PDB file of C-alpha atoms in Angstrom:
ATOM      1  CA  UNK A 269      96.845  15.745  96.330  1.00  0.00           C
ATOM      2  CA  UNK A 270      93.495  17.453  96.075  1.00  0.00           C
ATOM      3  CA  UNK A 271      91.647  17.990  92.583  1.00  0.00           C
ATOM      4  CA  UNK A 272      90.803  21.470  91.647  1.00  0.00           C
ATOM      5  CA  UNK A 273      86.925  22.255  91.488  1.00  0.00           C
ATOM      6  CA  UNK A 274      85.921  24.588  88.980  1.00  0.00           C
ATOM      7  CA  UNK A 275      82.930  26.660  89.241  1.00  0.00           C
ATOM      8  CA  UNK A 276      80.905  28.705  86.278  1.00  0.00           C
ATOM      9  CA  UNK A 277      77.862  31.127  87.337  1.00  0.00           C
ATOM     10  CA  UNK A 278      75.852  32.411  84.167  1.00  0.00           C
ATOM     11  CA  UNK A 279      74.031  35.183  85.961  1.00  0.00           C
ATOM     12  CA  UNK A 280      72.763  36.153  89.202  1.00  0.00           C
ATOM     13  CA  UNK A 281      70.062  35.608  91.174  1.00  0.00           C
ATOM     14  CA  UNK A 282      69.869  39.422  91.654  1.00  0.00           C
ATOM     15  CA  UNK A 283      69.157  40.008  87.923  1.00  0.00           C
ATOM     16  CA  UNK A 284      66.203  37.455  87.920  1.00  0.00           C
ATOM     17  CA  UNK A 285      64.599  39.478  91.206  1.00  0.00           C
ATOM     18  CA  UNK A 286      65.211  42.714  89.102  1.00  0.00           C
ATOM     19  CA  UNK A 287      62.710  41.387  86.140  1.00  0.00           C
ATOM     20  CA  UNK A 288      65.607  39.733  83.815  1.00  0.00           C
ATOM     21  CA  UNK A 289      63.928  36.746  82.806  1.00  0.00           C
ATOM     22  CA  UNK A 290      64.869  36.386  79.045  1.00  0.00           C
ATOM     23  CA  UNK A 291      67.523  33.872  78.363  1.00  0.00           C
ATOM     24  CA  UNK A 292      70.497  34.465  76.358  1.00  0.00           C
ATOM     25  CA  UNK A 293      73.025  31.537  76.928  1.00  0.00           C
ATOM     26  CA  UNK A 294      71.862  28.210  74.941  1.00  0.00           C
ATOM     27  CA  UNK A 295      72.216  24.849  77.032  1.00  0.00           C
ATOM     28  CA  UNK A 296      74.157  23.968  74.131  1.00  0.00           C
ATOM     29  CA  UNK A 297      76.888  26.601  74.963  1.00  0.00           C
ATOM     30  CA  UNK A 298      76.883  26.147  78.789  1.00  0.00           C
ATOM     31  CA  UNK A 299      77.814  22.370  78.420  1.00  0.00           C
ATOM     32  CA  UNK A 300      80.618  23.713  77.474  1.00  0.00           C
ATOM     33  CA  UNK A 301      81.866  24.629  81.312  1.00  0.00           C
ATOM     34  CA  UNK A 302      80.606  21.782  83.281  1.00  0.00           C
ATOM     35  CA  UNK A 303      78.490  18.546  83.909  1.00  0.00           C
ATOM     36  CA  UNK A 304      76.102  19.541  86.254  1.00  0.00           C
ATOM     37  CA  UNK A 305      74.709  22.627  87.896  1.00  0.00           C
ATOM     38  CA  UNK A 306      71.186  24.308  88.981  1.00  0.00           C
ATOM     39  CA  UNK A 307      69.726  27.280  87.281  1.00  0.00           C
ATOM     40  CA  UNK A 308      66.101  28.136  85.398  1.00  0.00           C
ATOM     41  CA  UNK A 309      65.047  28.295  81.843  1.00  0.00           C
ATOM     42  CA  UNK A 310      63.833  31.014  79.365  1.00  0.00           C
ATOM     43  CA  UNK A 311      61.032  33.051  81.390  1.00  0.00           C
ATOM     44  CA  UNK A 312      61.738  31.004  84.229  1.00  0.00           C
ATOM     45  CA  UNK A 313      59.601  28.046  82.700  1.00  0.00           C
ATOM     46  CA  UNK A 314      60.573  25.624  85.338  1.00  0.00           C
ATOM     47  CA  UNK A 315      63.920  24.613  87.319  1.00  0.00           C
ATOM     48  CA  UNK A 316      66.644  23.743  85.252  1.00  0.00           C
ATOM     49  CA  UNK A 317      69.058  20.843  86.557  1.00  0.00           C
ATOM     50  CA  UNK A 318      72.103  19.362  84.953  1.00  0.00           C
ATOM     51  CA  UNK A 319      73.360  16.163  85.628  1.00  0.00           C
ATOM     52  CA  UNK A 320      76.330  14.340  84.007  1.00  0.00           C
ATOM     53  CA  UNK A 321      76.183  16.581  80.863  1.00  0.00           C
ATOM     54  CA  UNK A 322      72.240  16.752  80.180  1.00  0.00           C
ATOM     55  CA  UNK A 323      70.280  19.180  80.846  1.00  0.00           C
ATOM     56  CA  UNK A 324      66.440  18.791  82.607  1.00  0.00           C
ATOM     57  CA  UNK A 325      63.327  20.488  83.008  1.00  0.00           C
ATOM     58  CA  UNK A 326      61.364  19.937  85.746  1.00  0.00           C
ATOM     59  CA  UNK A 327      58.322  21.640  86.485  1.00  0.00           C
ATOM     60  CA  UNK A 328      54.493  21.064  88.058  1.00  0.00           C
ATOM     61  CA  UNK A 329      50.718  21.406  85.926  1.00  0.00           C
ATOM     62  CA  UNK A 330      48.143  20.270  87.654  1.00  0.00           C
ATOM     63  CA  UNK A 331      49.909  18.944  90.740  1.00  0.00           C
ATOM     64  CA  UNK A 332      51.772  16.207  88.978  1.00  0.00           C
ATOM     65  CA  UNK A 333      55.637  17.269  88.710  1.00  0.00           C
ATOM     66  CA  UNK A 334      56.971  16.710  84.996  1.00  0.00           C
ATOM     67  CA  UNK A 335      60.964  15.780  84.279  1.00  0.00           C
ATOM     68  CA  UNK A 336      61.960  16.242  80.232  1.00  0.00           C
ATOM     69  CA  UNK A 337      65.152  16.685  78.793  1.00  0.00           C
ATOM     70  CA  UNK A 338      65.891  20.109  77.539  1.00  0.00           C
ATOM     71  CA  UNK A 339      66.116  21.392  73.998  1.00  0.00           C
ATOM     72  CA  UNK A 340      70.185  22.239  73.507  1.00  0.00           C
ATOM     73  CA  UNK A 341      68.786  25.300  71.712  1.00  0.00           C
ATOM     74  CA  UNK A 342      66.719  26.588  74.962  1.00  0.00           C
ATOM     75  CA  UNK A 343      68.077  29.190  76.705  1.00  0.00           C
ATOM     76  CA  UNK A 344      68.775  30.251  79.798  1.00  0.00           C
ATOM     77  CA  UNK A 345      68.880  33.307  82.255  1.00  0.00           C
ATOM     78  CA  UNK A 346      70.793  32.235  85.308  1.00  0.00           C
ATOM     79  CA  UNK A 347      72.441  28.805  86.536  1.00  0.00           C
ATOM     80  CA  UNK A 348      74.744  28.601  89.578  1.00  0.00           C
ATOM     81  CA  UNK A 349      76.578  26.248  90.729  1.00  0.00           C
ATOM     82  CA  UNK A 350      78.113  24.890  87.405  1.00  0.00           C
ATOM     83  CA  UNK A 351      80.404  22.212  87.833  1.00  0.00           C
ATOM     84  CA  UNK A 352      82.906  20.040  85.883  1.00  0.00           C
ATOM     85  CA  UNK A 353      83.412  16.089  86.716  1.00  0.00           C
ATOM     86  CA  UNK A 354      81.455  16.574  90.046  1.00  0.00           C
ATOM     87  CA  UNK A 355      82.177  13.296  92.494  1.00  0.00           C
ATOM     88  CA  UNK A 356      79.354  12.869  94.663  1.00  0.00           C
ATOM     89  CA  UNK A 357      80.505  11.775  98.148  1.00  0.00           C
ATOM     90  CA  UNK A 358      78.503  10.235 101.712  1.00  0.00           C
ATOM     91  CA  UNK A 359      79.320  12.084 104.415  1.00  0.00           C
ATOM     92  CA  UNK A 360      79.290   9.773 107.639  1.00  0.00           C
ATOM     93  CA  UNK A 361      77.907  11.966 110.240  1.00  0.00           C
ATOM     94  CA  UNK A 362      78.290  10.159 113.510  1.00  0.00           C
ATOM     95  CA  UNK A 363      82.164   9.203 112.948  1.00  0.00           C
ATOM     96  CA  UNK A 364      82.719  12.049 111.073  1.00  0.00           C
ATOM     97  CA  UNK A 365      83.967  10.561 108.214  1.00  0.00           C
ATOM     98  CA  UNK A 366      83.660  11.679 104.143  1.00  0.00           C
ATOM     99  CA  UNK A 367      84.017   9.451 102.155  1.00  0.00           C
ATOM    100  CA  UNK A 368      85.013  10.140  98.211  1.00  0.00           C
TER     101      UNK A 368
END
């Protein structure tokens, strides 16, 4: 018996190509519908990743790359990818096998 995987998209990439840059979901809220995910923050200040419920900034000055924990009251434009109790798994390329 297989788990269900749910997915939550705040967004579109579209919308940030057409200008729409402002945020309007706090992290605070979009913990809410998952554990980890990929998006960008207000005025796309940076990449925004999630991992096992907190949220990260990470973004380069100067040529030195910078990782901080995000503000819950930051918000964001767009995230894909949202997901809840993600299991990361090896994948075993030369017998094929995944393991879980």
């Amino acid at each position: 018996m297989s788990e269900t995987i749910k997915l939550f998209q705040y967004n579109t990439l579209s919308a940030l190509f057409a200008g729409l840059y402002g945020g309007t979901l706090k992290i605070k809220d979009l913990l809410q519908y998952g554990d980890h995910g990929i998006g960008t923050l207000n005025a796309i200040d940076g990449e925004l990743i999630v991992i096992d419920g907190k949220a990260y900034q990470t973004k380069s000055e100067n040529g030195q790359v910078q990782v901080i924990e995000v503000d819950p009251n930051e918000k964001v434009p767009m995230l894909r990818s949202f997901l809840i109790k993600l299991r990361l798994c090896s994948i075993n390329t030369t017998q094929s096998t995944i393991k879980i």
